[in-house]
């Protein structure tokens, strides 16, 4: 990328919020395309801003031999762990569409992992190959182009080169007035679009892309250094579960200071961190008064709560049934609704802590407004 710094900053005006966040954290550039390292990705989902000062024009330019050396050190999928991204650190490359895919993983229930796998497995042979996985690139690219801000086409083309590594024409895909008015998540787009891929040019396009796009850490991790391996569901499930666990471990450890627990107040801070709650101090003060003696939240309790949050849609249905019956919900009802709707068992202490945080009127009952709305914000982690 030879444009000067002001040109690159100007591109930020044409980027969507997710594109802006990716550009802010991405620290590597190869042949004009921006990439995140595993370290960058972890920072992007656990921090408000990059720890190191980065400007759009300061992404490190990698040479082909350097990129190849990085990818040579990528472990195969059967050697994956919940420390994969931390172990790789700077030795990895993640494209923009893979960034979107990884964000989808972080907010999905385990039951959704099978749906995700089946969406990629377009020929139904219980294995996903590299070509099938690359359909993801086309689905997300097409969705992104529908969201593009109208304006300077030259600047948009420069931005597409940064994010996708190639120029595209948006004339045929930009939505027209009144078309596609419903804003859909990338997960919904995947779910709706992969069936279409069987009857469109997406799979053929992905085949062409596989020979022109550079390999990435995920592609090598899933499909081997030669790209000939196939991914089975067990390995796919393990990767997704490990990624969720890794991000939660990083958040937990940032507060635990080497201890086996975090305080109830720290737990409240983490829950409220990515929400639209303006006055968090009132929630924290409410909890301090209600739980004067600190007992602590273990990592297993912490993890179980976020597994529950990833099933929030199912739980919301159960909560609405209480609303229809004009019943408020106490701690026992809350625990039962969580288990029935999601299969997750929350400890009595964890449930009590949640109630003390969100039970603003202190009636030991939790309303839909007091909890669901705020937690939907937290589930999105500011990714909308």
CSV table of C-alpha atoms in Angstrom, one decimal:
chain,number,residue,atom,x,y,z
A,1,UNK,CA,0.0,0.0,0.0
A,2,UNK,CA,1.7,3.2,-1.2
A,3,UNK,CA,-1.0,5.7,-0.3
A,4,UNK,CA,0.1,8.3,2.3
A,5,UNK,CA,-1.2,8.3,5.9
A,6,UNK,CA,-3.9,10.9,5.3
A,7,UNK,CA,-5.4,8.7,2.4
A,8,UNK,CA,-5.4,5.7,4.7
A,9,UNK,CA,-7.1,7.5,7.5
A,10,UNK,CA,-9.6,8.9,5.0
A,11,UNK,CA,-10.6,5.3,4.2
A,12,UNK,CA,-11.8,5.0,7.7
A,13,UNK,CA,-14.8,7.2,6.8
A,14,UNK,CA,-15.9,4.7,4.2
A,15,UNK,CA,-15.6,1.7,6.6
A,16,UNK,CA,-18.4,0.1,8.6
A,17,UNK,CA,-17.9,-0.1,12.4
A,18,UNK,CA,-16.6,-3.7,12.2
A,19,UNK,CA,-14.3,-2.8,9.3
A,20,UNK,CA,-13.0,0.1,11.4
A,21,UNK,CA,-12.3,-2.1,14.4
A,22,UNK,CA,-10.5,-4.7,12.3
A,23,UNK,CA,-8.4,-1.9,10.7
A,24,UNK,CA,-7.6,-0.4,14.1
A,25,UNK,CA,-6.3,-3.7,15.5
A,26,UNK,CA,-4.7,-5.3,12.4
A,27,UNK,CA,-0.9,-5.0,12.5
A,28,UNK,CA,0.2,-6.9,9.4
A,29,UNK,CA,0.0,-6.2,5.7
A,30,UNK,CA,0.8,-8.5,2.8
A,31,UNK,CA,0.4,-7.5,-0.9
A,32,UNK,CA,-2.0,-4.7,0.1
A,33,UNK,CA,-4.2,-6.8,2.3
A,34,UNK,CA,-4.5,-6.2,6.1
A,35,UNK,CA,-4.3,-9.1,8.5
A,36,UNK,CA,-4.6,-9.6,12.2
A,37,UNK,CA,-2.1,-11.7,14.2
A,38,UNK,CA,-3.6,-14.1,16.8
A,39,UNK,CA,-2.4,-11.5,19.4
A,40,UNK,CA,-4.3,-8.7,17.5
A,41,UNK,CA,-7.5,-10.8,17.5
A,42,UNK,CA,-7.3,-11.5,21.3
A,43,UNK,CA,-6.8,-7.8,21.9
A,44,UNK,CA,-9.7,-6.9,19.6
A,45,UNK,CA,-12.2,-9.1,21.6
A,46,UNK,CA,-10.9,-8.3,25.1
A,47,UNK,CA,-9.8,-4.7,25.0
A,48,UNK,CA,-11.3,-1.4,24.0
A,49,UNK,CA,-8.2,-0.2,22.2
A,50,UNK,CA,-5.0,-1.8,21.0
A,51,UNK,CA,-2.3,-1.9,23.7
A,52,UNK,CA,0.3,-0.7,21.3
A,53,UNK,CA,-0.2,2.6,19.5
A,54,UNK,CA,-1.1,1.8,15.9
A,55,UNK,CA,-1.8,4.0,12.9
A,56,UNK,CA,-3.5,2.7,9.7
A,57,UNK,CA,-0.3,3.3,7.7
A,58,UNK,CA,2.0,1.6,10.3
A,59,UNK,CA,1.0,-2.0,9.7
A,60,UNK,CA,4.1,-4.1,9.3
A,61,UNK,CA,4.6,-5.2,5.7
A,62,UNK,CA,5.4,-8.9,5.5
A,63,UNK,CA,7.5,-10.5,2.7
A,64,UNK,CA,6.3,-13.9,1.2
A,65,UNK,CA,9.1,-15.8,2.8
A,66,UNK,CA,8.2,-14.4,6.2
A,67,UNK,CA,4.6,-15.3,5.7
A,68,UNK,CA,5.5,-18.8,4.7
A,69,UNK,CA,7.7,-19.2,7.8
A,70,UNK,CA,4.9,-18.1,10.0
A,71,UNK,CA,2.5,-20.6,8.5
A,72,UNK,CA,5.1,-23.4,8.7
A,73,UNK,CA,4.8,-23.1,12.5
A,74,UNK,CA,1.0,-23.4,12.6
A,75,UNK,CA,0.0,-26.6,14.4
A,76,UNK,CA,-2.5,-29.1,12.8
A,77,UNK,CA,-6.1,-29.0,14.1
A,78,UNK,CA,-5.7,-32.1,16.2
A,79,UNK,CA,-3.0,-30.3,18.2
A,80,UNK,CA,-5.3,-27.4,19.0
A,81,UNK,CA,-5.8,-26.2,22.6
A,82,UNK,CA,-7.5,-23.5,24.6
A,83,UNK,CA,-4.1,-21.7,24.4
A,84,UNK,CA,-3.7,-21.8,20.6
A,85,UNK,CA,-4.0,-18.1,20.0
A,86,UNK,CA,-1.8,-17.2,23.0
A,87,UNK,CA,0.8,-19.7,21.9
A,88,UNK,CA,0.8,-18.4,18.3
A,89,UNK,CA,0.9,-14.8,19.6
A,90,UNK,CA,2.4,-12.8,16.7
A,91,UNK,CA,3.1,-15.9,14.5
A,92,UNK,CA,-0.1,-16.1,12.6
A,93,UNK,CA,-2.3,-14.3,10.0
A,94,UNK,CA,-6.1,-13.8,10.2
A,95,UNK,CA,-8.1,-12.3,7.3
A,96,UNK,CA,-11.0,-9.9,7.7
A,97,UNK,CA,-13.6,-12.6,6.7
A,98,UNK,CA,-12.0,-15.0,9.2
A,99,UNK,CA,-12.2,-12.3,11.9
A,100,UNK,CA,-16.0,-12.1,11.2
A,101,UNK,CA,-16.2,-15.9,11.4
A,102,UNK,CA,-14.4,-16.1,14.7
A,103,UNK,CA,-16.7,-13.4,16.2
A,104,UNK,CA,-19.7,-15.6,15.2
A,105,UNK,CA,-18.1,-18.5,17.1
A,106,UNK,CA,-17.7,-16.5,20.3
A,107,UNK,CA,-21.4,-15.8,20.7
A,108,UNK,CA,-22.9,-19.1,19.7
A,109,UNK,CA,-24.1,-22.0,21.9
A,110,UNK,CA,-22.5,-25.4,21.5
A,111,UNK,CA,-25.6,-26.7,19.8
A,112,UNK,CA,-25.0,-24.2,17.1
A,113,UNK,CA,-21.6,-25.7,16.3
A,114,UNK,CA,-23.2,-28.6,14.4
A,115,UNK,CA,-25.3,-26.1,12.4
A,116,UNK,CA,-22.2,-24.2,11.5
A,117,UNK,CA,-20.4,-27.3,10.4
A,118,UNK,CA,-23.3,-28.5,8.3
A,119,UNK,CA,-23.4,-25.1,6.7
A,120,UNK,CA,-19.9,-25.5,5.4
A,121,UNK,CA,-20.4,-29.2,4.5
A,122,UNK,CA,-22.2,-28.5,1.3
A,123,UNK,CA,-21.8,-32.0,-0.2
A,124,UNK,CA,-23.0,-33.7,3.0
A,125,UNK,CA,-20.1,-36.1,3.4
A,126,UNK,CA,-19.5,-35.2,7.1
A,127,UNK,CA,-16.2,-33.5,6.2
A,128,UNK,CA,-15.4,-29.9,5.2
A,129,UNK,CA,-12.6,-29.3,2.7
A,130,UNK,CA,-10.8,-26.1,1.9
A,131,UNK,CA,-13.0,-25.2,-1.1
A,132,UNK,CA,-16.2,-25.5,1.1
A,133,UNK,CA,-14.7,-23.4,3.8
A,134,UNK,CA,-13.7,-20.6,1.3
A,135,UNK,CA,-17.4,-20.2,0.4
A,136,UNK,CA,-17.4,-18.4,3.7
A,137,UNK,CA,-15.3,-15.7,2.2
A,138,UNK,CA,-17.8,-15.1,-0.6
A,139,UNK,CA,-20.8,-15.1,1.7
A,140,UNK,CA,-19.3,-12.5,4.0
A,141,UNK,CA,-17.9,-10.4,1.2
A,142,UNK,CA,-21.3,-10.3,-0.6
A,143,UNK,CA,-23.1,-9.3,2.7
A,144,UNK,CA,-20.5,-6.7,3.4
A,145,UNK,CA,-20.9,-5.1,-0.1
A,146,UNK,CA,-24.6,-4.8,0.6
A,147,UNK,CA,-23.7,-2.7,3.7
A,148,UNK,CA,-21.1,-0.5,2.0
A,149,UNK,CA,-21.5,3.2,2.4
A,150,UNK,CA,-22.1,5.0,-0.8
A,151,UNK,CA,-19.5,7.5,-1.8
A,152,UNK,CA,-16.1,7.7,-3.5
A,153,UNK,CA,-15.9,4.4,-5.5
A,154,UNK,CA,-12.1,4.7,-5.7
A,155,UNK,CA,-11.8,4.8,-1.9
A,156,UNK,CA,-14.2,1.9,-1.5
A,157,UNK,CA,-12.1,-0.1,-3.9
A,158,UNK,CA,-9.0,0.7,-1.9
A,159,UNK,CA,-10.8,-0.4,1.3
A,160,UNK,CA,-11.9,-3.7,-0.4
A,161,UNK,CA,-8.3,-4.4,-1.4
A,162,UNK,CA,-7.2,-3.9,2.3
A,163,UNK,CA,-9.9,-6.2,3.6
A,164,UNK,CA,-10.3,-8.9,0.9
A,165,UNK,CA,-7.0,-8.7,-1.1
A,166,UNK,CA,-8.7,-8.0,-4.4
A,167,UNK,CA,-10.8,-5.4,-6.2
A,168,UNK,CA,-14.5,-6.1,-6.7
A,169,UNK,CA,-17.3,-4.2,-8.4
A,170,UNK,CA,-20.3,-3.4,-6.2
A,171,UNK,CA,-22.6,-2.3,-9.0
A,172,UNK,CA,-24.4,-5.7,-9.0
A,173,UNK,CA,-24.6,-6.3,-5.3
A,174,UNK,CA,-25.3,-2.9,-3.6
A,175,UNK,CA,-28.9,-3.0,-2.4
A,176,UNK,CA,-31.4,-0.8,-4.1
A,177,UNK,CA,-34.0,1.4,-2.4
A,178,UNK,CA,-36.3,-0.7,-0.3
A,179,UNK,CA,-34.4,-4.0,-0.8
A,180,UNK,CA,-33.1,-6.1,2.1
A,181,UNK,CA,-34.4,-3.7,4.8
A,182,UNK,CA,-33.9,-6.2,7.6
A,183,UNK,CA,-30.4,-6.0,9.1
A,184,UNK,CA,-29.1,-9.5,9.6
A,185,UNK,CA,-26.2,-10.8,11.6
A,186,UNK,CA,-23.3,-12.6,9.9
A,187,UNK,CA,-24.6,-15.8,11.6
A,188,UNK,CA,-28.0,-15.3,10.0
A,189,UNK,CA,-26.3,-14.5,6.7
A,190,UNK,CA,-24.3,-17.7,6.9
A,191,UNK,CA,-27.4,-19.8,7.7
A,192,UNK,CA,-29.4,-18.3,4.9
A,193,UNK,CA,-26.7,-18.1,2.3
A,194,UNK,CA,-25.0,-21.5,2.5
A,195,UNK,CA,-28.0,-23.3,1.1
A,196,UNK,CA,-28.0,-20.8,-1.7
A,197,UNK,CA,-24.3,-21.7,-2.3
A,198,UNK,CA,-25.4,-25.1,-3.6
A,199,UNK,CA,-27.4,-23.4,-6.4
A,200,UNK,CA,-25.2,-20.4,-7.2
A,201,UNK,CA,-21.8,-19.4,-8.4
A,202,UNK,CA,-20.4,-19.1,-4.8
A,203,UNK,CA,-18.8,-22.5,-4.7
A,204,UNK,CA,-17.3,-22.0,-8.2
A,205,UNK,CA,-16.0,-18.6,-7.1
A,206,UNK,CA,-14.4,-20.1,-4.0
A,207,UNK,CA,-12.6,-22.6,-6.2
A,208,UNK,CA,-11.1,-19.7,-8.2
A,209,UNK,CA,-10.2,-17.9,-5.0
A,210,UNK,CA,-8.3,-20.9,-3.5
A,211,UNK,CA,-5.7,-20.5,-6.2
A,212,UNK,CA,-5.3,-16.7,-5.9
A,213,UNK,CA,-5.7,-15.9,-2.2
A,214,UNK,CA,-2.8,-16.3,0.3
A,215,UNK,CA,-3.0,-19.0,2.9
A,216,UNK,CA,-3.8,-18.0,6.4
A,217,UNK,CA,-3.3,-19.5,9.9
A,218,UNK,CA,-6.9,-20.9,10.0
A,219,UNK,CA,-6.6,-22.5,6.5
A,220,UNK,CA,-3.3,-24.2,7.4
A,221,UNK,CA,-4.6,-25.2,10.9
A,222,UNK,CA,-7.8,-26.7,9.4
A,223,UNK,CA,-6.6,-28.1,6.1
A,224,UNK,CA,-2.8,-28.6,6.4
A,225,UNK,CA,0.1,-26.9,4.7
A,226,UNK,CA,-0.8,-28.3,1.3
A,227,UNK,CA,-4.5,-27.6,1.8
A,228,UNK,CA,-5.5,-31.2,1.0
A,229,UNK,CA,-6.7,-32.3,4.5
A,230,UNK,CA,-10.4,-32.4,5.4
A,231,UNK,CA,-12.0,-31.2,8.7
A,232,UNK,CA,-14.3,-33.5,10.6
A,233,UNK,CA,-16.9,-32.3,13.1
A,234,UNK,CA,-15.1,-33.4,16.2
A,235,UNK,CA,-12.1,-31.3,15.4
A,236,UNK,CA,-14.3,-28.4,14.3
A,237,UNK,CA,-16.2,-28.6,17.6
A,238,UNK,CA,-13.0,-28.7,19.6
A,239,UNK,CA,-11.6,-25.6,17.8
A,240,UNK,CA,-14.8,-23.6,18.5
A,241,UNK,CA,-15.0,-24.7,22.1
A,242,UNK,CA,-11.3,-24.0,22.7
A,243,UNK,CA,-11.7,-20.5,21.3
A,244,UNK,CA,-14.6,-19.6,23.5
A,245,UNK,CA,-12.7,-21.0,26.5
A,246,UNK,CA,-9.5,-19.2,25.6
A,247,UNK,CA,-11.2,-15.8,25.4
A,248,UNK,CA,-13.0,-16.4,28.7
A,249,UNK,CA,-9.7,-17.5,30.4
A,250,UNK,CA,-8.0,-14.3,29.2
A,251,UNK,CA,-10.8,-12.1,30.6
A,252,UNK,CA,-10.9,-14.1,33.9
A,253,UNK,CA,-7.1,-14.0,34.4
A,254,UNK,CA,-7.0,-10.3,33.8
A,255,UNK,CA,-9.0,-9.9,37.0
A,256,UNK,CA,-7.9,-12.9,39.1
A,257,UNK,CA,-4.3,-11.8,39.8
A,258,UNK,CA,-3.2,-15.4,39.9
A,259,UNK,CA,-5.9,-16.5,42.3
A,260,UNK,CA,-8.5,-19.2,41.7
A,261,UNK,CA,-11.4,-16.8,41.9
A,262,UNK,CA,-12.4,-13.2,40.9
A,263,UNK,CA,-14.4,-11.0,43.2
A,264,UNK,CA,-18.2,-10.6,42.8
A,265,UNK,CA,-17.5,-6.9,41.9
A,266,UNK,CA,-15.0,-7.9,39.2
A,267,UNK,CA,-17.6,-10.2,37.8
A,268,UNK,CA,-20.1,-7.3,37.7
A,269,UNK,CA,-17.5,-5.2,35.9
A,270,UNK,CA,-17.0,-7.8,33.3
A,271,UNK,CA,-20.7,-8.3,32.7
A,272,UNK,CA,-21.4,-4.6,32.4
A,273,UNK,CA,-18.3,-3.7,30.4
A,274,UNK,CA,-19.7,-4.0,26.9
A,275,UNK,CA,-23.3,-2.9,27.6
A,276,UNK,CA,-25.1,0.3,27.0
A,277,UNK,CA,-25.6,0.9,30.8
A,278,UNK,CA,-24.6,4.4,31.4
A,279,UNK,CA,-24.5,4.5,35.2
A,280,UNK,CA,-22.8,1.2,36.1
A,281,UNK,CA,-21.9,2.6,39.6
A,282,UNK,CA,-25.4,2.2,40.8
A,283,UNK,CA,-25.3,-1.5,39.9
A,284,UNK,CA,-22.0,-2.0,41.6
A,285,UNK,CA,-23.1,-0.1,44.7
A,286,UNK,CA,-26.3,-2.2,44.8
A,287,UNK,CA,-24.2,-5.4,44.7
A,288,UNK,CA,-21.8,-4.2,47.4
A,289,UNK,CA,-24.6,-3.5,49.8
A,290,UNK,CA,-26.3,-6.9,49.1
A,291,UNK,CA,-23.1,-9.0,49.2
A,292,UNK,CA,-21.0,-7.4,52.0
A,293,UNK,CA,-18.7,-10.5,52.4
A,294,UNK,CA,-16.7,-11.5,49.3
A,295,UNK,CA,-16.8,-15.2,48.5
A,296,UNK,CA,-15.5,-15.1,44.9
A,297,UNK,CA,-16.5,-16.5,41.5
A,298,UNK,CA,-14.5,-19.5,40.2
A,299,UNK,CA,-13.6,-20.0,36.6
A,300,UNK,CA,-16.0,-22.9,36.2
A,301,UNK,CA,-18.9,-20.6,37.5
A,302,UNK,CA,-17.7,-17.8,35.2
A,303,UNK,CA,-17.5,-20.1,32.2
A,304,UNK,CA,-20.9,-21.7,32.9
A,305,UNK,CA,-22.5,-18.3,33.0
A,306,UNK,CA,-21.2,-17.3,29.6
A,307,UNK,CA,-22.2,-20.6,28.1
A,308,UNK,CA,-25.7,-19.7,29.3
A,309,UNK,CA,-25.4,-16.3,27.8
A,310,UNK,CA,-24.6,-17.9,24.4
A,311,UNK,CA,-28.0,-19.6,24.8
A,312,UNK,CA,-29.8,-16.3,25.7
A,313,UNK,CA,-32.4,-16.5,22.9
A,314,UNK,CA,-33.7,-19.8,24.2
A,315,UNK,CA,-33.7,-18.5,27.7
A,316,UNK,CA,-35.6,-15.4,26.6
A,317,UNK,CA,-38.5,-17.6,25.5
A,318,UNK,CA,-38.7,-19.1,29.0
A,319,UNK,CA,-38.6,-15.7,30.6
A,320,UNK,CA,-41.4,-14.4,28.3
A,321,UNK,CA,-43.6,-17.3,29.5
A,322,UNK,CA,-43.2,-16.0,33.0
A,323,UNK,CA,-44.1,-12.5,31.7
A,324,UNK,CA,-47.2,-13.8,30.0
A,325,UNK,CA,-48.3,-15.5,33.2
A,326,UNK,CA,-47.7,-12.1,35.0
A,327,UNK,CA,-45.1,-13.8,37.2
A,328,UNK,CA,-41.9,-12.2,38.3
A,329,UNK,CA,-39.0,-14.6,38.6
A,330,UNK,CA,-37.1,-15.5,41.7
A,331,UNK,CA,-33.7,-17.3,42.1
A,332,UNK,CA,-35.1,-20.8,42.0
A,333,UNK,CA,-37.3,-20.1,39.0
A,334,UNK,CA,-34.3,-18.4,37.3
A,335,UNK,CA,-32.1,-21.5,37.8
A,336,UNK,CA,-34.8,-23.8,36.6
A,337,UNK,CA,-35.4,-21.7,33.5
A,338,UNK,CA,-31.7,-21.6,32.7
A,339,UNK,CA,-31.4,-25.4,33.0
A,340,UNK,CA,-34.6,-26.2,31.0
A,341,UNK,CA,-33.8,-23.7,28.2
A,342,UNK,CA,-30.0,-24.2,27.9
A,343,UNK,CA,-29.0,-27.3,29.8
A,344,UNK,CA,-26.5,-25.3,31.9
A,345,UNK,CA,-26.5,-25.6,35.7
A,346,UNK,CA,-25.6,-22.4,37.5
A,347,UNK,CA,-24.4,-22.5,41.1
A,348,UNK,CA,-26.6,-21.0,43.8
A,349,UNK,CA,-23.9,-18.4,44.6
A,350,UNK,CA,-23.5,-17.3,41.0
A,351,UNK,CA,-27.3,-16.9,40.6
A,352,UNK,CA,-27.4,-14.9,43.9
A,353,UNK,CA,-24.6,-12.7,42.6
A,354,UNK,CA,-26.4,-12.1,39.3
A,355,UNK,CA,-29.6,-11.2,41.2
A,356,UNK,CA,-27.8,-8.7,43.5
A,357,UNK,CA,-26.3,-7.0,40.4
A,358,UNK,CA,-29.4,-6.6,38.3
A,359,UNK,CA,-32.2,-6.6,40.9
A,360,UNK,CA,-32.2,-2.8,41.0
A,361,UNK,CA,-35.5,-2.4,43.0
A,362,UNK,CA,-34.2,-5.0,45.5
A,363,UNK,CA,-37.3,-7.2,45.6
A,364,UNK,CA,-35.3,-10.4,45.0
A,365,UNK,CA,-37.1,-10.8,41.7
A,366,UNK,CA,-35.7,-10.4,38.2
A,367,UNK,CA,-37.6,-8.8,35.4
A,368,UNK,CA,-37.2,-9.1,31.7
A,369,UNK,CA,-36.2,-5.4,31.5
A,370,UNK,CA,-33.7,-5.7,34.4
A,371,UNK,CA,-31.8,-8.5,32.8
A,372,UNK,CA,-32.4,-9.6,29.2
A,373,UNK,CA,-32.0,-6.2,27.6
A,374,UNK,CA,-28.7,-5.5,29.2
A,375,UNK,CA,-27.3,-9.0,28.6
A,376,UNK,CA,-28.2,-8.9,24.9
A,377,UNK,CA,-25.8,-5.9,24.7
A,378,UNK,CA,-23.1,-7.9,26.6
A,379,UNK,CA,-23.5,-10.9,24.3
A,380,UNK,CA,-22.7,-8.8,21.3
A,381,UNK,CA,-19.5,-7.5,23.0
A,382,UNK,CA,-19.8,-4.3,21.1
A,383,UNK,CA,-19.5,-6.2,17.8
A,384,UNK,CA,-22.7,-4.9,16.2
